[in-house]
Coordinates of C-alpha atoms in Angstrom, one line a residue:
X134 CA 0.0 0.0 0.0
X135 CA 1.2 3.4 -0.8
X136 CA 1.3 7.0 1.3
X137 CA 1.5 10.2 -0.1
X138 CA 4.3 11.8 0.9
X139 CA 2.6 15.2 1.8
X140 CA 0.8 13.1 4.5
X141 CA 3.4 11.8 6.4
X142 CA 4.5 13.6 9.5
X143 CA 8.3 14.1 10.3
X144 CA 8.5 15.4 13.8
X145 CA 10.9 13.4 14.8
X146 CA 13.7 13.5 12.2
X147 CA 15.9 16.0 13.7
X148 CA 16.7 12.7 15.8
X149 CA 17.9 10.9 13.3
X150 CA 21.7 11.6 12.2
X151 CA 23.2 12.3 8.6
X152 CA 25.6 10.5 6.3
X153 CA 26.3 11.6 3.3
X154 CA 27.8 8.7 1.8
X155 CA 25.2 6.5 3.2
X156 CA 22.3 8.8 1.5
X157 CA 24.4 8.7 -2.2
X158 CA 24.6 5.0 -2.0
X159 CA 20.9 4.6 -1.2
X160 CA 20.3 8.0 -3.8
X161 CA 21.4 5.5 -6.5
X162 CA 19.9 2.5 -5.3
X163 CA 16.9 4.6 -5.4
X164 CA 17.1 5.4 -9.3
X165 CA 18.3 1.9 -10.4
X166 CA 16.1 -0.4 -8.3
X167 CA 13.2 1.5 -6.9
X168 CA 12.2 1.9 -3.2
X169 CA 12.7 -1.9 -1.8
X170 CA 11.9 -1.7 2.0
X171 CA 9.3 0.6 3.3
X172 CA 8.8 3.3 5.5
X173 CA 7.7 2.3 8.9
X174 CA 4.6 4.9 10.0
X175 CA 2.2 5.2 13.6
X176 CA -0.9 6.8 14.0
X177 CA -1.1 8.0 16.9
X178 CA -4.9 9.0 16.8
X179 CA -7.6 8.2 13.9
X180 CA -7.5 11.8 13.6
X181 CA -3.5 12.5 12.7
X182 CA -1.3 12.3 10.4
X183 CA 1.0 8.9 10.1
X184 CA 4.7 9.8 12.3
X185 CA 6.9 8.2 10.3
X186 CA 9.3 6.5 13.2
X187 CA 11.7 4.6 10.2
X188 CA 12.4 6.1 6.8
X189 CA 13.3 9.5 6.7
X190 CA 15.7 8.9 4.3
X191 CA 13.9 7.3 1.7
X192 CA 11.3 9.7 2.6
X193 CA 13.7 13.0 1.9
X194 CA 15.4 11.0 -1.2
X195 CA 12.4 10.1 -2.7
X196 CA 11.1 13.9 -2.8
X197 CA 14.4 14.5 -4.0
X198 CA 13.3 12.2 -7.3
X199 CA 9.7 14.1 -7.4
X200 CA 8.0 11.3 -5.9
X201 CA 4.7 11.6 -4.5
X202 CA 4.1 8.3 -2.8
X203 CA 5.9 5.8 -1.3
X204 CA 5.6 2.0 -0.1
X205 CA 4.8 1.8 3.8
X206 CA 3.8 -0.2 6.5
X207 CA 2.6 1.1 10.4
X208 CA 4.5 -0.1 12.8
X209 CA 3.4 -2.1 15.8
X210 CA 3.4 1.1 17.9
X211 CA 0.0 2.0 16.1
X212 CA -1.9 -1.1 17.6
X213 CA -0.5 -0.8 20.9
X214 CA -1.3 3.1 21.1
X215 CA -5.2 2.4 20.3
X216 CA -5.5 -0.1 23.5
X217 CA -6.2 2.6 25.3
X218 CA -7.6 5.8 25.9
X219 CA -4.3 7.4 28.1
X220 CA -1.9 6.2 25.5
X221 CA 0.2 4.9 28.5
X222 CA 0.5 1.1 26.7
X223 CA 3.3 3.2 24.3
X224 CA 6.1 2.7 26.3
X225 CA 8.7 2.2 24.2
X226 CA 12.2 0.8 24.1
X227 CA 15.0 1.3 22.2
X228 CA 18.6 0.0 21.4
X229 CA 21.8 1.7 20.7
X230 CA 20.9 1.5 17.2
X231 CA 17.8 3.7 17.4
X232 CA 15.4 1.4 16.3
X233 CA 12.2 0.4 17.9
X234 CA 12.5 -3.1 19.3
X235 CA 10.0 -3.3 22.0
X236 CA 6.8 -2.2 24.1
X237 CA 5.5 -1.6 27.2
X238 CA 3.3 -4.1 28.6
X239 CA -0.3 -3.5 27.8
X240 CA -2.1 -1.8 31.3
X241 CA -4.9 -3.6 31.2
X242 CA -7.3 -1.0 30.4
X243 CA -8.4 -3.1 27.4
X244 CA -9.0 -6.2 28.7
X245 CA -11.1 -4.1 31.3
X246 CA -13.1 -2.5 28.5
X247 CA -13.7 -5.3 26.9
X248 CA -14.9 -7.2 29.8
X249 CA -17.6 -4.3 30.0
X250 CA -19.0 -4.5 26.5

């Protein structure tokens, strides 16, 4: 499934450091192959816009080619953030490496509403 680009929201990629030899490899890899892995996106709420949590690159080299849309997928941050209303299942881990590896236990919250309906 694709996202337009113009959708996505990039709050966090100030985070994320820059290498330039990195981004001309993956530039050209770009223009030969096409995108091959997708951008990783949450949703936070129905109502906003997908944070994009892995991708940035491909997101800022892909507008770089005039693209308008790109491959994606939403991370398991999404599901976790929906089980309930305080949004305090969305613990998050990390690694040194930066990327998402693990959540918060659920609080329970869910299996309490559900019990109710």
């Amino acid at each position: 499934m694709d996202l337009e680009l113009h959708q996505v929201d990039l709050r966090y990629e100030e985070l994320r450091s820059r290498r330039p030899a990195r981004e001309r490899r993956q530039f050209s890899s770009l223009v030969e192959v096409g995108q091959q892995a997708p951008i990783v996106v949450v949703s936070p709420a129905a109502s906003e816009r997908p944070v994009v949590i892995d991708g940035y690159k491909r997101v800022r080299l892909l507008r770089r080619l005039g693209r308008t849309r790109c491959g994606h997928r939403r991370g398991l941050l999404a599901r976790r953030m929906r089980c309930c209303s305080s949004g305090c299942c969305a613990r998050a881990t990390r690694t040194t490496r930066s990327n998402w590896v693990g959540f918060g236990a659920s609080c329970g919250s869910d299996s309490a509403s559900a019990a109710r309906s």
